[in-house]
């Protein structure tokens, strides 16, 4: 069974540059997909374009195409511009003075059900500000790793 190839991923690092026997410059890069798996991909100057711009995309999301010879980066024109990605990330990091991120379509909290059970007397009491810190840490890690996340907190 063949492993499906990702169509997008985070450009983790540029491993090395080279030139093919036909004189075409290329770079081999490491890509991290949504499942946190590491892939190797080729950035060929014929397909991608100017390889000197490749470093601009390090740490950012890139679009990929699966070829019979492996993953390759799509052309620069098919990539989301780095400045736009950085602007989107800055909006996600914006928080108010209480440490709560603004609620919008991209950054919303969904509550799925509630428990009506009596409070467990053996349960540990956690201050609300500590609970907010834990929730914020989980949310930031999920955003950075681009993982879908759901959080459930029971407040008796």
PDB file of C-alpha atoms in Angstrom:
ATOM      1  CA  UNK A   1       0.000   0.000   0.000  1.00  0.00           C
ATOM      2  CA  UNK A   2       1.443   3.353  -0.973  1.00  0.00           C
ATOM      3  CA  UNK A   3       1.577   6.256   1.436  1.00  0.00           C
ATOM      4  CA  UNK A   4      -0.429   9.297   0.357  1.00  0.00           C
ATOM      5  CA  UNK A   5       1.642  12.385  -0.263  1.00  0.00           C
ATOM      6  CA  UNK A   6       0.696  15.722   1.338  1.00  0.00           C
ATOM      7  CA  UNK A   7      -0.397  18.635  -0.847  1.00  0.00           C
ATOM      8  CA  UNK A   8       0.853  21.196   1.692  1.00  0.00           C
ATOM      9  CA  UNK A   9       3.364  21.245   4.510  1.00  0.00           C
ATOM     10  CA  UNK A  10       5.701  23.409   6.543  1.00  0.00           C
ATOM     11  CA  UNK A  11       9.107  23.997   4.950  1.00  0.00           C
ATOM     12  CA  UNK A  12      11.230  22.846   7.885  1.00  0.00           C
ATOM     13  CA  UNK A  13      14.671  23.424   6.403  1.00  0.00           C
ATOM     14  CA  UNK A  14      16.699  23.571   3.218  1.00  0.00           C
ATOM     15  CA  UNK A  15      18.979  20.536   3.329  1.00  0.00           C
ATOM     16  CA  UNK A  16      21.262  21.199   0.372  1.00  0.00           C
ATOM     17  CA  UNK A  17      21.587  22.773  -3.067  1.00  0.00           C
ATOM     18  CA  UNK A  18      22.904  21.141  -6.211  1.00  0.00           C
ATOM     19  CA  UNK A  19      22.910  21.159  -9.977  1.00  0.00           C
ATOM     20  CA  UNK A  20      21.558  18.318 -12.092  1.00  0.00           C
ATOM     21  CA  UNK A  21      23.688  16.712 -14.828  1.00  0.00           C
ATOM     22  CA  UNK A  22      21.666  18.855 -17.253  1.00  0.00           C
ATOM     23  CA  UNK A  23      22.735  22.083 -15.508  1.00  0.00           C
ATOM     24  CA  UNK A  24      19.409  22.718 -13.701  1.00  0.00           C
ATOM     25  CA  UNK A  25      19.825  24.113 -10.156  1.00  0.00           C
ATOM     26  CA  UNK A  26      17.759  22.449  -7.427  1.00  0.00           C
ATOM     27  CA  UNK A  27      17.435  22.211  -3.654  1.00  0.00           C
ATOM     28  CA  UNK A  28      16.387  19.338  -1.401  1.00  0.00           C
ATOM     29  CA  UNK A  29      14.171  20.448   1.488  1.00  0.00           C
ATOM     30  CA  UNK A  30      12.515  18.870   4.529  1.00  0.00           C
ATOM     31  CA  UNK A  31       8.744  19.254   4.806  1.00  0.00           C
ATOM     32  CA  UNK A  32       6.582  18.584   7.885  1.00  0.00           C
ATOM     33  CA  UNK A  33       2.997  17.609   7.035  1.00  0.00           C
ATOM     34  CA  UNK A  34      -0.157  18.098   9.134  1.00  0.00           C
ATOM     35  CA  UNK A  35       0.373  14.726  10.844  1.00  0.00           C
ATOM     36  CA  UNK A  36       3.875  15.872  11.905  1.00  0.00           C
ATOM     37  CA  UNK A  37       5.592  13.448   9.490  1.00  0.00           C
ATOM     38  CA  UNK A  38       8.860  14.462   7.846  1.00  0.00           C
ATOM     39  CA  UNK A  39       9.085  14.325   4.038  1.00  0.00           C
ATOM     40  CA  UNK A  40      11.821  15.196   1.551  1.00  0.00           C
ATOM     41  CA  UNK A  41      10.880  17.380  -1.392  1.00  0.00           C
ATOM     42  CA  UNK A  42      12.655  18.831  -4.390  1.00  0.00           C
ATOM     43  CA  UNK A  43      12.650  22.501  -5.289  1.00  0.00           C
ATOM     44  CA  UNK A  44      13.668  22.526  -8.942  1.00  0.00           C
ATOM     45  CA  UNK A  45      14.451  25.904 -10.486  1.00  0.00           C
ATOM     46  CA  UNK A  46      12.499  24.933 -13.615  1.00  0.00           C
ATOM     47  CA  UNK A  47       9.289  24.351 -11.633  1.00  0.00           C
ATOM     48  CA  UNK A  48       9.721  26.502  -8.495  1.00  0.00           C
ATOM     49  CA  UNK A  49      11.528  29.466 -10.025  1.00  0.00           C
ATOM     50  CA  UNK A  50      14.174  31.595  -8.306  1.00  0.00           C
ATOM     51  CA  UNK A  51      15.792  29.333  -5.680  1.00  0.00           C
ATOM     52  CA  UNK A  52      17.274  32.342  -3.891  1.00  0.00           C
ATOM     53  CA  UNK A  53      13.708  33.083  -2.667  1.00  0.00           C
ATOM     54  CA  UNK A  54      13.383  29.602  -1.133  1.00  0.00           C
ATOM     55  CA  UNK A  55      14.755  30.746   2.244  1.00  0.00           C
ATOM     56  CA  UNK A  56      11.827  33.208   2.541  1.00  0.00           C
ATOM     57  CA  UNK A  57       9.496  30.205   2.936  1.00  0.00           C
ATOM     58  CA  UNK A  58      11.422  28.458   5.746  1.00  0.00           C
ATOM     59  CA  UNK A  59       9.080  27.828   8.662  1.00  0.00           C
ATOM     60  CA  UNK A  60       6.034  28.647   6.541  1.00  0.00           C
ATOM     61  CA  UNK A  61       3.388  26.633   4.692  1.00  0.00           C
ATOM     62  CA  UNK A  62       4.229  25.619   1.112  1.00  0.00           C
ATOM     63  CA  UNK A  63       2.195  23.919  -1.604  1.00  0.00           C
ATOM     64  CA  UNK A  64       3.472  20.636  -3.008  1.00  0.00           C
ATOM     65  CA  UNK A  65       2.802  18.412  -5.981  1.00  0.00           C
ATOM     66  CA  UNK A  66       3.333  14.636  -5.997  1.00  0.00           C
ATOM     67  CA  UNK A  67       5.256  13.446  -9.045  1.00  0.00           C
ATOM     68  CA  UNK A  68       6.352   9.927  -9.996  1.00  0.00           C
ATOM     69  CA  UNK A  69       9.812  10.875  -8.674  1.00  0.00           C
ATOM     70  CA  UNK A  70       8.566  12.261  -5.327  1.00  0.00           C
ATOM     71  CA  UNK A  71       7.336  15.524  -3.880  1.00  0.00           C
ATOM     72  CA  UNK A  72       8.183  18.835  -5.514  1.00  0.00           C
ATOM     73  CA  UNK A  73       7.409  22.398  -4.518  1.00  0.00           C
ATOM     74  CA  UNK A  74       4.885  24.163  -6.739  1.00  0.00           C
ATOM     75  CA  UNK A  75       5.954  27.384  -8.506  1.00  0.00           C
ATOM     76  CA  UNK A  76       6.410  30.552  -6.458  1.00  0.00           C
ATOM     77  CA  UNK A  77       3.258  31.946  -8.085  1.00  0.00           C
ATOM     78  CA  UNK A  78       1.268  29.041  -6.545  1.00  0.00           C
ATOM     79  CA  UNK A  79       2.643  29.638  -3.038  1.00  0.00           C
ATOM     80  CA  UNK A  80       1.029  31.822  -0.385  1.00  0.00           C
ATOM     81  CA  UNK A  81       3.313  34.876  -0.088  1.00  0.00           C
ATOM     82  CA  UNK A  82       5.427  34.816   3.111  1.00  0.00           C
ATOM     83  CA  UNK A  83       4.281  38.305   4.125  1.00  0.00           C
ATOM     84  CA  UNK A  84       0.623  37.193   3.951  1.00  0.00           C
ATOM     85  CA  UNK A  85       1.334  34.092   6.063  1.00  0.00           C
ATOM     86  CA  UNK A  86       3.206  36.170   8.647  1.00  0.00           C
ATOM     87  CA  UNK A  87       0.306  38.635   8.765  1.00  0.00           C
ATOM     88  CA  UNK A  88      -2.180  35.758   9.342  1.00  0.00           C
ATOM     89  CA  UNK A  89       0.023  34.368  12.131  1.00  0.00           C
ATOM     90  CA  UNK A  90       0.246  37.809  13.769  1.00  0.00           C
ATOM     91  CA  UNK A  91      -3.557  38.057  13.771  1.00  0.00           C
ATOM     92  CA  UNK A  92      -3.798  34.652  15.466  1.00  0.00           C
ATOM     93  CA  UNK A  93      -1.327  35.743  18.141  1.00  0.00           C
ATOM     94  CA  UNK A  94      -3.242  38.943  18.930  1.00  0.00           C
ATOM     95  CA  UNK A  95      -4.713  38.711  22.405  1.00  0.00           C
ATOM     96  CA  UNK A  96      -6.432  41.219  24.656  1.00  0.00           C
ATOM     97  CA  UNK A  97      -5.224  42.315  28.109  1.00  0.00           C
ATOM     98  CA  UNK A  98      -6.936  39.337  29.763  1.00  0.00           C
ATOM     99  CA  UNK A  99      -5.002  36.832  27.626  1.00  0.00           C
ATOM    100  CA  UNK A 100      -8.057  35.886  25.571  1.00  0.00           C
ATOM    101  CA  UNK A 101      -7.740  35.699  21.806  1.00  0.00           C
ATOM    102  CA  UNK A 102     -10.373  37.551  19.782  1.00  0.00           C
ATOM    103  CA  UNK A 103     -13.244  35.387  18.612  1.00  0.00           C
ATOM    104  CA  UNK A 104     -13.719  35.210  14.868  1.00  0.00           C
ATOM    105  CA  UNK A 105     -14.271  32.497  12.263  1.00  0.00           C
ATOM    106  CA  UNK A 106     -10.604  31.440  12.298  1.00  0.00           C
ATOM    107  CA  UNK A 107     -10.194  31.508  16.067  1.00  0.00           C
ATOM    108  CA  UNK A 108     -13.362  30.356  17.786  1.00  0.00           C
ATOM    109  CA  UNK A 109     -14.152  28.073  20.679  1.00  0.00           C
ATOM    110  CA  UNK A 110     -16.858  25.462  20.340  1.00  0.00           C
ATOM    111  CA  UNK A 111     -18.374  23.851  23.432  1.00  0.00           C
ATOM    112  CA  UNK A 112     -19.569  20.322  22.766  1.00  0.00           C
ATOM    113  CA  UNK A 113     -21.892  19.218  25.537  1.00  0.00           C
ATOM    114  CA  UNK A 114     -21.798  19.746  29.262  1.00  0.00           C
ATOM    115  CA  UNK A 115     -21.748  17.418  32.223  1.00  0.00           C
ATOM    116  CA  UNK A 116     -24.446  17.727  34.887  1.00  0.00           C
ATOM    117  CA  UNK A 117     -22.777  15.282  37.285  1.00  0.00           C
ATOM    118  CA  UNK A 118     -22.092  16.325  40.857  1.00  0.00           C
ATOM    119  CA  UNK A 119     -18.619  17.717  41.478  1.00  0.00           C
ATOM    120  CA  UNK A 120     -16.046  15.124  42.507  1.00  0.00           C
ATOM    121  CA  UNK A 121     -14.875  15.996  46.048  1.00  0.00           C
ATOM    122  CA  UNK A 122     -11.494  14.361  45.361  1.00  0.00           C
ATOM    123  CA  UNK A 123     -10.899  16.551  42.311  1.00  0.00           C
ATOM    124  CA  UNK A 124      -8.065  19.061  42.518  1.00  0.00           C
ATOM    125  CA  UNK A 125      -8.994  22.748  42.679  1.00  0.00           C
ATOM    126  CA  UNK A 126      -7.111  24.817  40.110  1.00  0.00           C
ATOM    127  CA  UNK A 127      -7.120  28.631  40.121  1.00  0.00           C
ATOM    128  CA  UNK A 128      -8.877  30.100  37.076  1.00  0.00           C
ATOM    129  CA  UNK A 129      -5.763  31.975  35.881  1.00  0.00           C
ATOM    130  CA  UNK A 130      -3.776  28.702  35.866  1.00  0.00           C
ATOM    131  CA  UNK A 131      -6.549  27.065  33.858  1.00  0.00           C
ATOM    132  CA  UNK A 132      -6.365  29.930  31.345  1.00  0.00           C
ATOM    133  CA  UNK A 133      -2.577  29.449  31.046  1.00  0.00           C
ATOM    134  CA  UNK A 134      -2.977  25.737  30.316  1.00  0.00           C
ATOM    135  CA  UNK A 135      -5.707  26.391  27.741  1.00  0.00           C
ATOM    136  CA  UNK A 136      -3.616  29.106  26.066  1.00  0.00           C
ATOM    137  CA  UNK A 137      -0.547  26.843  25.930  1.00  0.00           C
ATOM    138  CA  UNK A 138      -2.532  24.019  24.332  1.00  0.00           C
ATOM    139  CA  UNK A 139      -4.069  26.440  21.820  1.00  0.00           C
ATOM    140  CA  UNK A 140      -0.672  27.908  20.869  1.00  0.00           C
ATOM    141  CA  UNK A 141       0.897  24.466  20.397  1.00  0.00           C
ATOM    142  CA  UNK A 142      -2.038  23.336  18.274  1.00  0.00           C
ATOM    143  CA  UNK A 143      -1.763  26.477  16.134  1.00  0.00           C
ATOM    144  CA  UNK A 144       2.022  26.163  15.722  1.00  0.00           C
ATOM    145  CA  UNK A 145       1.800  22.478  14.812  1.00  0.00           C
ATOM    146  CA  UNK A 146      -1.359  23.134  12.761  1.00  0.00           C
ATOM    147  CA  UNK A 147      -3.296  20.427  14.579  1.00  0.00           C
ATOM    148  CA  UNK A 148      -7.076  20.400  14.873  1.00  0.00           C
ATOM    149  CA  UNK A 149      -7.890  20.737  18.557  1.00  0.00           C
ATOM    150  CA  UNK A 150     -10.889  20.514  20.825  1.00  0.00           C
ATOM    151  CA  UNK A 151     -10.775  21.439  24.478  1.00  0.00           C
ATOM    152  CA  UNK A 152     -13.266  20.484  27.189  1.00  0.00           C
ATOM    153  CA  UNK A 153     -13.223  22.069  30.639  1.00  0.00           C
ATOM    154  CA  UNK A 154     -15.682  21.139  33.363  1.00  0.00           C
ATOM    155  CA  UNK A 155     -16.409  23.986  35.760  1.00  0.00           C
ATOM    156  CA  UNK A 156     -18.770  22.771  38.503  1.00  0.00           C
TER     157      UNK A 156
END
